[in-house]
Short mmCIF file of C-alpha atoms in Angstrom, two decimals:
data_model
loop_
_atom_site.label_atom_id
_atom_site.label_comp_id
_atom_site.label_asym_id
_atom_site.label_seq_id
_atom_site.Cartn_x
_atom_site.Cartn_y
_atom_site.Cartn_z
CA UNK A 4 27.89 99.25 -87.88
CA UNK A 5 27.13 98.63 -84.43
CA UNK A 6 28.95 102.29 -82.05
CA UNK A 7 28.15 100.46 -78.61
CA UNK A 8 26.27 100.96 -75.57
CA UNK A 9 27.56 103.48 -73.09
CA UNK A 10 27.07 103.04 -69.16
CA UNK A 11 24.17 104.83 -67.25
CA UNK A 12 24.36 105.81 -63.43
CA UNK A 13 21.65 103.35 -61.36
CA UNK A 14 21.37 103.80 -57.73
CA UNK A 15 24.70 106.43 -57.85
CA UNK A 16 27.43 103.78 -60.09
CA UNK A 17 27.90 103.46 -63.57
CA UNK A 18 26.27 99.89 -64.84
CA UNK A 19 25.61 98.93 -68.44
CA UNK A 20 22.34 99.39 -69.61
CA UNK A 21 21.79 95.47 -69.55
CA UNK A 22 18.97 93.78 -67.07
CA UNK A 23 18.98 90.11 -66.79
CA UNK A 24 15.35 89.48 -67.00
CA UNK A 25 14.04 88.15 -63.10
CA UNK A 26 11.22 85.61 -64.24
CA UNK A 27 9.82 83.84 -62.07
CA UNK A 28 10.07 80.29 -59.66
CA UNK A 29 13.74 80.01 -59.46
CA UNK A 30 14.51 80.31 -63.04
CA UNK A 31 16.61 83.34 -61.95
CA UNK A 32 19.08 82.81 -58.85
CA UNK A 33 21.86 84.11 -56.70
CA UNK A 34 24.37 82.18 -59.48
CA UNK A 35 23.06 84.05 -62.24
CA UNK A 36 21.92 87.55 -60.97
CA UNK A 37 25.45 87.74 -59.11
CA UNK A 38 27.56 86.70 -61.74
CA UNK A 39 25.38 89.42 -64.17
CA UNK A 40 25.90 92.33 -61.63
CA UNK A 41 30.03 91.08 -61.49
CA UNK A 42 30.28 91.66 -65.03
CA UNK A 43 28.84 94.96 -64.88
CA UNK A 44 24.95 94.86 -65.32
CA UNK A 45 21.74 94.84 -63.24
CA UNK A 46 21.02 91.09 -61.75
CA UNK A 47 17.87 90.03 -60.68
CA UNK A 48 16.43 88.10 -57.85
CA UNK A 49 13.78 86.24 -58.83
CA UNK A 50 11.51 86.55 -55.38
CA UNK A 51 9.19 84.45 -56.38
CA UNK A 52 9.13 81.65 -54.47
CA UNK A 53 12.76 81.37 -54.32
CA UNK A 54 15.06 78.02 -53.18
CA UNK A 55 16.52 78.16 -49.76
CA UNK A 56 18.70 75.42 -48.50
CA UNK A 57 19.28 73.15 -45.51
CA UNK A 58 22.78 73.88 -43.68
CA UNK A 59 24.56 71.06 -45.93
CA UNK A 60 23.67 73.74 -49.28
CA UNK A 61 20.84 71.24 -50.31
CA UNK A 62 17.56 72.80 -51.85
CA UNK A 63 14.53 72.22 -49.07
CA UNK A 64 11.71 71.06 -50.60
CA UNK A 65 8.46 73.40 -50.37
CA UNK A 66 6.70 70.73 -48.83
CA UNK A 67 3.25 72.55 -47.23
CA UNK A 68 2.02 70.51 -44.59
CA UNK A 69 -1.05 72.64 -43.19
CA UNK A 70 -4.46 71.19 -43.60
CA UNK A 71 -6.51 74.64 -45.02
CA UNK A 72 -5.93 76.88 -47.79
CA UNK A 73 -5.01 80.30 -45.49
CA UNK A 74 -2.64 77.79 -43.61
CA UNK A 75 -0.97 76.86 -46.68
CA UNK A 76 -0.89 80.44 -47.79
CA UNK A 77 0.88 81.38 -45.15
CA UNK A 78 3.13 78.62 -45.28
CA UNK A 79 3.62 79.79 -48.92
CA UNK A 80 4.81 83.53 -47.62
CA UNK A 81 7.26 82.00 -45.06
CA UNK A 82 9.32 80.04 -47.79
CA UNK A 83 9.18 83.17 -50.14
CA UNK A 84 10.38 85.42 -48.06
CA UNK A 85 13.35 83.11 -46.48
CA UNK A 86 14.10 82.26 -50.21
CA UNK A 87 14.43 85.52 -51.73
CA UNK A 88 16.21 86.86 -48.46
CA UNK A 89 19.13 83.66 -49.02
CA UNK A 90 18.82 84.16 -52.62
CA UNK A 91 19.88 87.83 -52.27
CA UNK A 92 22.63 87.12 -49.48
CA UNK A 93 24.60 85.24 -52.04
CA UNK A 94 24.07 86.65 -55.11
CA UNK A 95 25.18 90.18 -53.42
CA UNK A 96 28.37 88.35 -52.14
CA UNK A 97 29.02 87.01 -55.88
CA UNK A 98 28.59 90.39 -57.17
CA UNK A 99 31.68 91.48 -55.21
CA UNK A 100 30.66 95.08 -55.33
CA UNK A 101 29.98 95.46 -59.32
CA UNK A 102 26.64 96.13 -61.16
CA UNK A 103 23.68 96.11 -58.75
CA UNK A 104 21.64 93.29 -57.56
CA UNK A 105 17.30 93.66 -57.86
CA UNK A 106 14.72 91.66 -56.73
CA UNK A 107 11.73 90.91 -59.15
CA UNK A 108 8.08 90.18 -57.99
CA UNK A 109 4.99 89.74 -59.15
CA UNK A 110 1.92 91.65 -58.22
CA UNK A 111 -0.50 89.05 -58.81
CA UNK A 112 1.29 86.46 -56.65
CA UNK A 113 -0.26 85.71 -53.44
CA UNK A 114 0.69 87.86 -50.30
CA UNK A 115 3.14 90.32 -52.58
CA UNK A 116 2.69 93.03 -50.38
CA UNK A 117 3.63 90.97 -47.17
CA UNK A 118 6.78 89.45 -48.91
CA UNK A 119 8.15 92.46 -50.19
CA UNK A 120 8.03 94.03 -47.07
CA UNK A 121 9.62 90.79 -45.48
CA UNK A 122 12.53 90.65 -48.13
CA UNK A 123 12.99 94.43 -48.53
CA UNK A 124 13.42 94.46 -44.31
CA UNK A 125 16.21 91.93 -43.92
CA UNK A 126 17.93 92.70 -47.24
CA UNK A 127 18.88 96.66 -46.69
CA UNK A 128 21.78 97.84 -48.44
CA UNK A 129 21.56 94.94 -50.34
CA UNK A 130 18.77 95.22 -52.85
CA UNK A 131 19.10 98.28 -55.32
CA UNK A 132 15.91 97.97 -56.89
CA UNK A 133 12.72 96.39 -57.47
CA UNK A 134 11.24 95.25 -61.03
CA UNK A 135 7.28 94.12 -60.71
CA UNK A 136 4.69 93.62 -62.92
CA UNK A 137 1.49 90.60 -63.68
CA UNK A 138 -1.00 93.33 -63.01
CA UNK A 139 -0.69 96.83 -61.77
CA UNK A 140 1.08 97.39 -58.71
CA UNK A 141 0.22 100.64 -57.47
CA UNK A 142 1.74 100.14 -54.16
CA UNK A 143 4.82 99.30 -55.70
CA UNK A 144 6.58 102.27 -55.16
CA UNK A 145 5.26 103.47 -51.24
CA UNK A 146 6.72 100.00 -50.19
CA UNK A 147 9.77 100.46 -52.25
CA UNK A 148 10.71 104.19 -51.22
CA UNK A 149 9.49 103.27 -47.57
CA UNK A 150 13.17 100.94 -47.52
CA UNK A 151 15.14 103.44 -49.62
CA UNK A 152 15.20 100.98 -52.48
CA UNK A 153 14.54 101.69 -56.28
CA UNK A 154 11.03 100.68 -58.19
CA UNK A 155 10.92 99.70 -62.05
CA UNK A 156 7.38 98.93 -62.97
CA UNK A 157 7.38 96.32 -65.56
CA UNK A 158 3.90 97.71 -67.78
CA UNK A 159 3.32 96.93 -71.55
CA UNK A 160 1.31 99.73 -72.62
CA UNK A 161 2.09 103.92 -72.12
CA UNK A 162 -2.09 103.56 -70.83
CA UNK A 163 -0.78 101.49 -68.29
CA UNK A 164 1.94 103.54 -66.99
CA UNK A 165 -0.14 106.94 -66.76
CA UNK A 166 -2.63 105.14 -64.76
CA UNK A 167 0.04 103.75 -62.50
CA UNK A 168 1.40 107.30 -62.31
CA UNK A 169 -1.28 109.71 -61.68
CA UNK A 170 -2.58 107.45 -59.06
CA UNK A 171 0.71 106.39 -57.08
CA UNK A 172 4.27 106.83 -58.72
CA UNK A 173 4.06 110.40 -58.96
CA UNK A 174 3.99 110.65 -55.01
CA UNK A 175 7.70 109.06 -54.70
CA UNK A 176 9.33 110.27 -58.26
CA UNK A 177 12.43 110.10 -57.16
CA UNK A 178 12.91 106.52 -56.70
CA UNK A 179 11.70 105.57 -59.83
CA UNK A 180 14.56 104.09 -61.68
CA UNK A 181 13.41 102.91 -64.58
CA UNK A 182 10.52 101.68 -66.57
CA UNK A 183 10.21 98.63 -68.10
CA UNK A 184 8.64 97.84 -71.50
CA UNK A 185 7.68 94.56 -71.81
CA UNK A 186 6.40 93.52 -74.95
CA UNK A 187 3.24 91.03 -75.01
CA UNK A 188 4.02 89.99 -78.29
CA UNK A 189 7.81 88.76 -77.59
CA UNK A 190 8.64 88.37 -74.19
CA UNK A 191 8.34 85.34 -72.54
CA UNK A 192 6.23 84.33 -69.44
CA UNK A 193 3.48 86.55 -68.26
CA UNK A 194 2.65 89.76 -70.38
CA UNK A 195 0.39 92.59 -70.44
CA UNK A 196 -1.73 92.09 -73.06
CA UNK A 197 -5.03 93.95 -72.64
CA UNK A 198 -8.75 93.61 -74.27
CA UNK A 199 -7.90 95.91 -76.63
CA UNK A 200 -5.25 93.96 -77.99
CA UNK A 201 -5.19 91.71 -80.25
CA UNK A 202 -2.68 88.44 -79.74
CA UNK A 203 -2.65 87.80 -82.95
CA UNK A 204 -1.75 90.55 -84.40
CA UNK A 205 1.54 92.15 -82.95
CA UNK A 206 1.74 95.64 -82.46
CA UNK A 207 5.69 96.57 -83.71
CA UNK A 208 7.29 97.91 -80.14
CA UNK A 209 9.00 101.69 -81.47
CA UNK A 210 5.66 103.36 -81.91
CA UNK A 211 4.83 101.81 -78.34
CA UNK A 212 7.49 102.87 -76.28
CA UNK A 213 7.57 106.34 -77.77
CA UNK A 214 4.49 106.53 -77.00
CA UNK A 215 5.48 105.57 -73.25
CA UNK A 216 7.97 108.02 -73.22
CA UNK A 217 5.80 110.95 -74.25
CA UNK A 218 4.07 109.77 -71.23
CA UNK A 219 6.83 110.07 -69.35
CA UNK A 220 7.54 113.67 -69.97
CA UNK A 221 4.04 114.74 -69.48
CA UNK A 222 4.75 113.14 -66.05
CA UNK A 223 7.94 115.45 -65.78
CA UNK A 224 9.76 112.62 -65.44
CA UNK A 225 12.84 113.02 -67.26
CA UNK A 226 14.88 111.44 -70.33
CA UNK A 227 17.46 110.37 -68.47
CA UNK A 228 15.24 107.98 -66.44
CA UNK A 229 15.80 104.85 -68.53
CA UNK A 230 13.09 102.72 -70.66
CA UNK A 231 14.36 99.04 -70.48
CA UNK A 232 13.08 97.28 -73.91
CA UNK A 233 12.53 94.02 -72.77
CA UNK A 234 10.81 90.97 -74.91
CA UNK A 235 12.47 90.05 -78.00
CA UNK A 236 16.27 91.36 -77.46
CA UNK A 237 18.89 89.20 -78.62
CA UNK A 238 21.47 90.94 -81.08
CA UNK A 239 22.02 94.62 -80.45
CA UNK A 240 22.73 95.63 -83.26
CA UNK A 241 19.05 95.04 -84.28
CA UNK A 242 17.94 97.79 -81.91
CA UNK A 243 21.51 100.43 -82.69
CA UNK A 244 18.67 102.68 -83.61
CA UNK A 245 17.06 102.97 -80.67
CA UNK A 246 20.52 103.78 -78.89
CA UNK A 247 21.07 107.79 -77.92
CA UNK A 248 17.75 108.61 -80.02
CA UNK A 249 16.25 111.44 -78.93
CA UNK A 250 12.92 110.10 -79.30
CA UNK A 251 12.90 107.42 -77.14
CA UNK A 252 15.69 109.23 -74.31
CA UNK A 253 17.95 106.65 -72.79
CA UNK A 254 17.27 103.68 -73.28
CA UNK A 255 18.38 99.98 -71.51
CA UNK A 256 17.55 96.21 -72.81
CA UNK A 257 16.41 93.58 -70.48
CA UNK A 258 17.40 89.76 -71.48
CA UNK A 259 15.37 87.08 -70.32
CA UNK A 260 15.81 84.35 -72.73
CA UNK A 261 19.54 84.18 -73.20
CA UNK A 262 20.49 84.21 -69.79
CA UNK A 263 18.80 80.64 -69.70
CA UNK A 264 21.21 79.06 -71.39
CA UNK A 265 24.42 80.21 -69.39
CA UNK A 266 26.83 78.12 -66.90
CA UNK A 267 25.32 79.83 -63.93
CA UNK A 268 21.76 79.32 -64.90
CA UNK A 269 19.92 77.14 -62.32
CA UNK A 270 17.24 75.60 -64.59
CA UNK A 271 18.10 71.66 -65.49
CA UNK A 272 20.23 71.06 -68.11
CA UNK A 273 17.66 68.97 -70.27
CA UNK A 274 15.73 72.62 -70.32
CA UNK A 275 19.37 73.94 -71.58
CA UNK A 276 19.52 71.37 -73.93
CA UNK A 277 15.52 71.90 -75.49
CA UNK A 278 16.67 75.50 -75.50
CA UNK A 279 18.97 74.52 -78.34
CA UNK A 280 16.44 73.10 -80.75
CA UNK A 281 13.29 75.29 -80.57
CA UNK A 282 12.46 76.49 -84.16
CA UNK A 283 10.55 79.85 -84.83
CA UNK A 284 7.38 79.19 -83.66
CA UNK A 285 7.52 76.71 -81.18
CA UNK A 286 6.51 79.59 -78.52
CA UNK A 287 2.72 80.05 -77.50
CA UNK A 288 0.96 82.87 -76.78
CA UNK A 289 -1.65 81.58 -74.52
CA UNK A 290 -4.24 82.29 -72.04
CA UNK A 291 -4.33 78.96 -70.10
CA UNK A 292 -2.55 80.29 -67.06
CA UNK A 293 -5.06 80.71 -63.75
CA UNK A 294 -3.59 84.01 -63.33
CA UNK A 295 -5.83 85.15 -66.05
CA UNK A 296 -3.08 86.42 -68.04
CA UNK A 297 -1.65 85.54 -71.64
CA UNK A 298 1.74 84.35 -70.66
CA UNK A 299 4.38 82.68 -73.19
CA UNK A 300 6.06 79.15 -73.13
CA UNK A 301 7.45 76.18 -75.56
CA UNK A 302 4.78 74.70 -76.79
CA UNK A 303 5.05 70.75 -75.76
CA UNK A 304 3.01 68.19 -74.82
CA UNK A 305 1.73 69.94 -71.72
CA UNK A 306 0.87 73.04 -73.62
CA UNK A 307 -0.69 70.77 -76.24
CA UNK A 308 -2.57 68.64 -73.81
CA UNK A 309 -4.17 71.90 -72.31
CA UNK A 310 -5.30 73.29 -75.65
CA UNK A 311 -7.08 69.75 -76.63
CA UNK A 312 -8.56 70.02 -73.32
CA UNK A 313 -10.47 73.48 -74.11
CA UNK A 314 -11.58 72.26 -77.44
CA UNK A 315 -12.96 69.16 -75.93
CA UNK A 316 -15.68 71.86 -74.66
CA UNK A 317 -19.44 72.56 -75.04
CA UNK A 318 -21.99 75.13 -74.04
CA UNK A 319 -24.67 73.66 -71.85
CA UNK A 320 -28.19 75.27 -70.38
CA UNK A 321 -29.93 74.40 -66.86
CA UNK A 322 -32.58 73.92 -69.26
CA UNK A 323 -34.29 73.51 -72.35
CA UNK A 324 -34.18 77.00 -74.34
CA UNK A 325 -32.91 78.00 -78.01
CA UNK A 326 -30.91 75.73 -79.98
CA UNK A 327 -30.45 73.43 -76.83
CA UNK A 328 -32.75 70.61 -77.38
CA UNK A 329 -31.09 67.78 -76.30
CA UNK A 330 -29.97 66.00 -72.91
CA UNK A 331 -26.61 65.51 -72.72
CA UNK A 332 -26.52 61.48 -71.54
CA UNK A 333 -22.74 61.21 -71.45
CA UNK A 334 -19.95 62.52 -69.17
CA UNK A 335 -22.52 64.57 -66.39
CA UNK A 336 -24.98 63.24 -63.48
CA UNK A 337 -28.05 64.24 -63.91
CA UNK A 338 -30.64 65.86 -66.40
CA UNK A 339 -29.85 69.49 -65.94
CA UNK A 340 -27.36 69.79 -69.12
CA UNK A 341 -29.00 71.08 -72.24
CA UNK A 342 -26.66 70.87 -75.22
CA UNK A 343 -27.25 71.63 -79.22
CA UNK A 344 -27.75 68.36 -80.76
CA UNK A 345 -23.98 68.41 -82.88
CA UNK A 346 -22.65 69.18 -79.39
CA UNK A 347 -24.01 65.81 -77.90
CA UNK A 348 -22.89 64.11 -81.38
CA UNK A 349 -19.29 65.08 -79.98
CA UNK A 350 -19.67 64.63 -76.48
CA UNK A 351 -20.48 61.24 -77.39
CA UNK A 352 -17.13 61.02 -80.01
CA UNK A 353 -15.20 62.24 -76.95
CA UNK A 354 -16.57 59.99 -74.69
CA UNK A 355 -16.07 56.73 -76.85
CA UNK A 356 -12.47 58.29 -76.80
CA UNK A 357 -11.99 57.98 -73.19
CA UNK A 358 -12.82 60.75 -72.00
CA UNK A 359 -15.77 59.46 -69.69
CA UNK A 360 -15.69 62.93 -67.21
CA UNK A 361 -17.37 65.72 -67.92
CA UNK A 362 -16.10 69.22 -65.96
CA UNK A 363 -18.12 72.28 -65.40
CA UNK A 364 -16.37 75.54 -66.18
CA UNK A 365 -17.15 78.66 -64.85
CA UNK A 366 -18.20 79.92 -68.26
CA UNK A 367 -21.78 77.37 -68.38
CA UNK A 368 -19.67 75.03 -70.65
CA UNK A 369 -18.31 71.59 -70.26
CA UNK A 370 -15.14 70.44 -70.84
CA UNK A 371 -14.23 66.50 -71.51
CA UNK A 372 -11.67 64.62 -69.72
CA UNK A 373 -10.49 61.40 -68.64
CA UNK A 374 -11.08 60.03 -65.22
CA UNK A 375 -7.13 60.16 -64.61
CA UNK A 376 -7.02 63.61 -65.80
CA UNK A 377 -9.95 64.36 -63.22
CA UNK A 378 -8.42 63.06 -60.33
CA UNK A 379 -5.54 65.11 -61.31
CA UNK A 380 -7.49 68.23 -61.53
CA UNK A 381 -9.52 67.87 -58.40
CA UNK A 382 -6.14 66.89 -56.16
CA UNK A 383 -4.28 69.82 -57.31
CA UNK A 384 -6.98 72.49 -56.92
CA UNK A 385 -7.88 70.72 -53.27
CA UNK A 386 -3.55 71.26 -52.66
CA UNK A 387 -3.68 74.67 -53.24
CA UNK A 388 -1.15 76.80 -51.07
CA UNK A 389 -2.64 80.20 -52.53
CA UNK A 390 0.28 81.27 -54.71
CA UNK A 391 -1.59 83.83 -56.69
CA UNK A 392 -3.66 86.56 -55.34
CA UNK A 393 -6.52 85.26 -57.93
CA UNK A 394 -6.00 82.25 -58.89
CA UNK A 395 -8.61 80.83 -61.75
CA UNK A 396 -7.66 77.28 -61.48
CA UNK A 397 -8.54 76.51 -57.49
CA UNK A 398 -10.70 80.24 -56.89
CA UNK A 399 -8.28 80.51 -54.21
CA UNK A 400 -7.84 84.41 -53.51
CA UNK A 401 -5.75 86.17 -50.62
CA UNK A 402 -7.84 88.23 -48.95
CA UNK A 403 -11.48 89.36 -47.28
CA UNK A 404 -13.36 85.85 -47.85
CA UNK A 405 -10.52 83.82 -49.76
CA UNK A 406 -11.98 82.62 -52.62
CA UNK A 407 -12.97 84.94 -55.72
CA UNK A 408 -16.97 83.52 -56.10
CA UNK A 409 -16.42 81.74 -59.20
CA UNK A 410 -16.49 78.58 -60.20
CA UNK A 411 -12.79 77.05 -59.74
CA UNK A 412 -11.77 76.36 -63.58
CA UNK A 413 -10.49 72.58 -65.17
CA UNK A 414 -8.92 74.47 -68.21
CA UNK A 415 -6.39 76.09 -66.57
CA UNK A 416 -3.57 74.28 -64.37
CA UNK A 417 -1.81 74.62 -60.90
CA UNK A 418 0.92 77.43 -62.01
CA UNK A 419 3.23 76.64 -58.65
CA UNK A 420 3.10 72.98 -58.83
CA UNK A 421 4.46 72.65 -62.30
CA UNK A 422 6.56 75.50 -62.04
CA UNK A 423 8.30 74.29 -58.98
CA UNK A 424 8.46 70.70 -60.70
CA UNK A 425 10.19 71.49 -63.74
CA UNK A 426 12.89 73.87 -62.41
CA UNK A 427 14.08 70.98 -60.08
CA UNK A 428 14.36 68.33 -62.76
CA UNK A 429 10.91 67.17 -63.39
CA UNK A 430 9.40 66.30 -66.75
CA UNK A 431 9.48 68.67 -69.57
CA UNK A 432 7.24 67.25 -71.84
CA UNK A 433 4.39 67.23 -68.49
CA UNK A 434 5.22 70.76 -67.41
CA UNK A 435 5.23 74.60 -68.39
CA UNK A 436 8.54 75.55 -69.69
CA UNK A 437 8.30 79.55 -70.65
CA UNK A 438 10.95 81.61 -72.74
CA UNK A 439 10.66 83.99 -74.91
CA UNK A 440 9.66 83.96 -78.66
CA UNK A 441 13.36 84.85 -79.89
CA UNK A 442 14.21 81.79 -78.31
CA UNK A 443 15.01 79.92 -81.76
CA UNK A 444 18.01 82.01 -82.03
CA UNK A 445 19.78 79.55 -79.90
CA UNK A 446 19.76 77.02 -82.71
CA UNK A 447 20.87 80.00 -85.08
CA UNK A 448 23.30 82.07 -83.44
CA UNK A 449 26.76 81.16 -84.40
CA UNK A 450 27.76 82.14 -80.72
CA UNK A 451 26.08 78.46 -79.36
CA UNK A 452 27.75 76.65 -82.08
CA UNK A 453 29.16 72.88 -81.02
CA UNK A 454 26.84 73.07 -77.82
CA UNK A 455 28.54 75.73 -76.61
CA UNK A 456 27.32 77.30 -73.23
CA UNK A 457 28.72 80.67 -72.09
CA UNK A 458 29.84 81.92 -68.65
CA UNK A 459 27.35 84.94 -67.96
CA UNK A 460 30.00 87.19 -67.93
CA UNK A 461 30.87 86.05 -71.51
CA UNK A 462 27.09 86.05 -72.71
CA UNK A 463 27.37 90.23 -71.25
CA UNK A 464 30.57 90.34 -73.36
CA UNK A 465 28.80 89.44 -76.24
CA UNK A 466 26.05 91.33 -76.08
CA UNK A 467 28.19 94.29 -75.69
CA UNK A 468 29.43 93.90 -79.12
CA UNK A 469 26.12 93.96 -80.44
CA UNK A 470 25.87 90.15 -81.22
#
């Protein structure tokens, strides 16, 4: 039997120990994270990229039209920083004075440092905390403590937290909040998976967040400074053990996935409606995003499309050594491409297929595509606004000499361009669409039954009863 969640004191009130999860281009807004702090929890911002809107309430377009890649960039900062500022504005004013409103970032995202600053300036009193994670953001909490404002590092390992610690967090303790446990293996979008994980084999998330919280207390840090589980939360009642266990100290739960499919949820309502018939393993763990991370989405055509793309690949030499004794004839320019001889057997398959264009990687292998998909690639790295600080894709980075002196890679895709496309109505089946692996519950729960869609204040209702 399920006893209930009791309230825990964030920034001075009493909030339930529920976080909507802030993921990332607009999927999180001022509709949703206001209406979750006005029925009692901790909204979230996302500040990534956020909308802003013309003085009619329209969306404006992030249309970039500089002619260079630092231009762009800051072009880029100007929008996020305007966004998340409006985005915060309203979803404080929704909020009516309940919960607490954050802001979530992402370290790897181009110019984080600059936009947190410009957000965190123009948003005081407003902004109780910030969540941030895709890499390790050791200046996290200076910036954060410098406004007066909460920090909850979003880390997937207790390795990861310890590092952040010794090095930074320990210097302004008392603004940490909270620290967020996301796990690789469930959560959706970007995760922390490191090298010596393995994605294929999940790791069960009790051992690791005690583990975190041991951690914590050799830090001095104490029990009462919440661990929000996120990745894999639906029911509570599945986690009632984890509740007021000495073990793991107090504990809150994060929820990413089910806040998708609410009334106030800004992403289009054919994502809603896909929402509702995922099965258990229609998610993806994959590596195909240029921020170099494994991140998690649906698995459709566009995830499908990118995985066909990196087996369409073959090793190549500059010239002839080992097994590569043949000349690749098909797909390159030139006679510098040294392949196995099955390799050119399938490079010639491929290229019978239609898929004429052969694309250097910056591994020394080639990948095969067709001339369309080419001209795709090329145009989209060439657009490149520098959302990421690293960016594998374009080998855009946002700093010292801009680019990170590799090869710019064809396997991976243009995160903000499809991002940006699919939470304003474009395509899902030509698009990344990320949620979290416990997203076939939708089709499950009883709760959604009939195509129901809940008010957020009714999803936090429900959760509260442990279903």
């Amino acid at each position: 039997m399920f006893k209930g969640i009791s309230p825990i004191v964030y920034r001075g009130r009493e909030v339930w120990p529920l976080i909507e999860g802030g993921k990332g281009v607009a999927a999180t807004n001022h509709a949703s994270a206001g209406a979750w702090a006005a029925a009692g929890g901790i909204g979230t911002v996302s500040a990534v990229n956020a909308d802003s809107y013309d003085p009619t309430g329209k969306i404006i377009p992030q249309v970039y039209a500089a002619r260079t890649r630092t231009e762009r960039h800051q072009e880029l900062i100007a929008y996020a920083i305007e966004g998340a500022v409006e985005q915060v504005k309203r979803a404080y004013d929704i909020a009516g004075g309940k919960g607490a409103i954050n802001i979530n970032v992402l370290w790897e995202m181009g110019g984080a440092q600059t936009i947190l600053h410009g957000v965190l300036e123009r948003t005081k009193g407003l902004v109780a905390g910030v969540t941030c994670g895709a890499g390790m953001p050791y200046k996290l909490s200076e910036i954060s403590a410098s406004y007066g404002v909460s920090y909850l590092p979003i880390i997937s390992s207790a390795r990861a937290f310890r590092a952040l610690w010794k090095r930074a967090y320990s210097k302004a303790a008392d603004y940490l909040s909270a620290v967020v446990y996301e796990d690789p293996w469930l959560a959706g979008g970007h995760n922390g998976l490191s090298n010596a994980e393995d994605p294929r084999v999940p790791e069960p998330p009790y051992p690791r967040v005690k583990a975190l919280r041991e951690t914590m207390r050799e830090g001095g840090i104490p029990d009462s400074t919440p661990i929000v589980m996120a990745g894999g939360v639906w029911h509570l009642r599945d986690w009632a053990d984890w509740i007021d266990n000495p073990e793991l100290g107090s504990i809150a739960f994060q929820f990413g996935t089910r806040p998708l499919l609410t009334q106030e949820s800004p992403i289009p309502q054919g994502w809603k409606d896909a929402l509702m018939t995922l099965e258990d393993g229609d998610i993806l763990l994959h590596k195909f995003s240029p921020t170099g991370f494994y991140s998690s989405a649906i698995r459709n055509p566009f995830l499908r499309n990118l995985e066909a793309r990196s087996e369409r690949q073959i090793a190549f030499s500059g010239e002839q050594a080992g097994d590569h004794t043949h000349q690749l004839d098909v797909g390159v320019k030139g006679k510098n491409f040294w392949v196995t001889r099955g390799d050119l057997m399938r490079a010639r398959e491929w290229y019978g297929l239609g898929y004429t264009d052969a694309l250097k990687t910056p591994d020394n292998t080639l990948v095969f595509v067709t001339p369309a998909e080419k001209a795709t690639i090329r145009k989209d790295q060439a657009d490149c606004m520098g959302c990421l600080s690293h960016c594998g894709f374009s080998a855009w980075k946002d700093h010292d000499d801009w680019s990170t002196g590799y090869l710019a890679d064809p396997r991976s895709f243009c995160i903000q361009k499809t991002l940006q496309d699919v939470v304003h109505g474009g395509p899902l089946d030509e698009n990344l669409v990320f949620a979290g692996h416990g997203a076939f519950n939708f089709k499950r729960d009883p709760f959604y039954s009939n195509g129901f869609v809940p008010t957020v204040k009714q999803l936090v209702d429900r959760i509260r009863t442990g279903d």
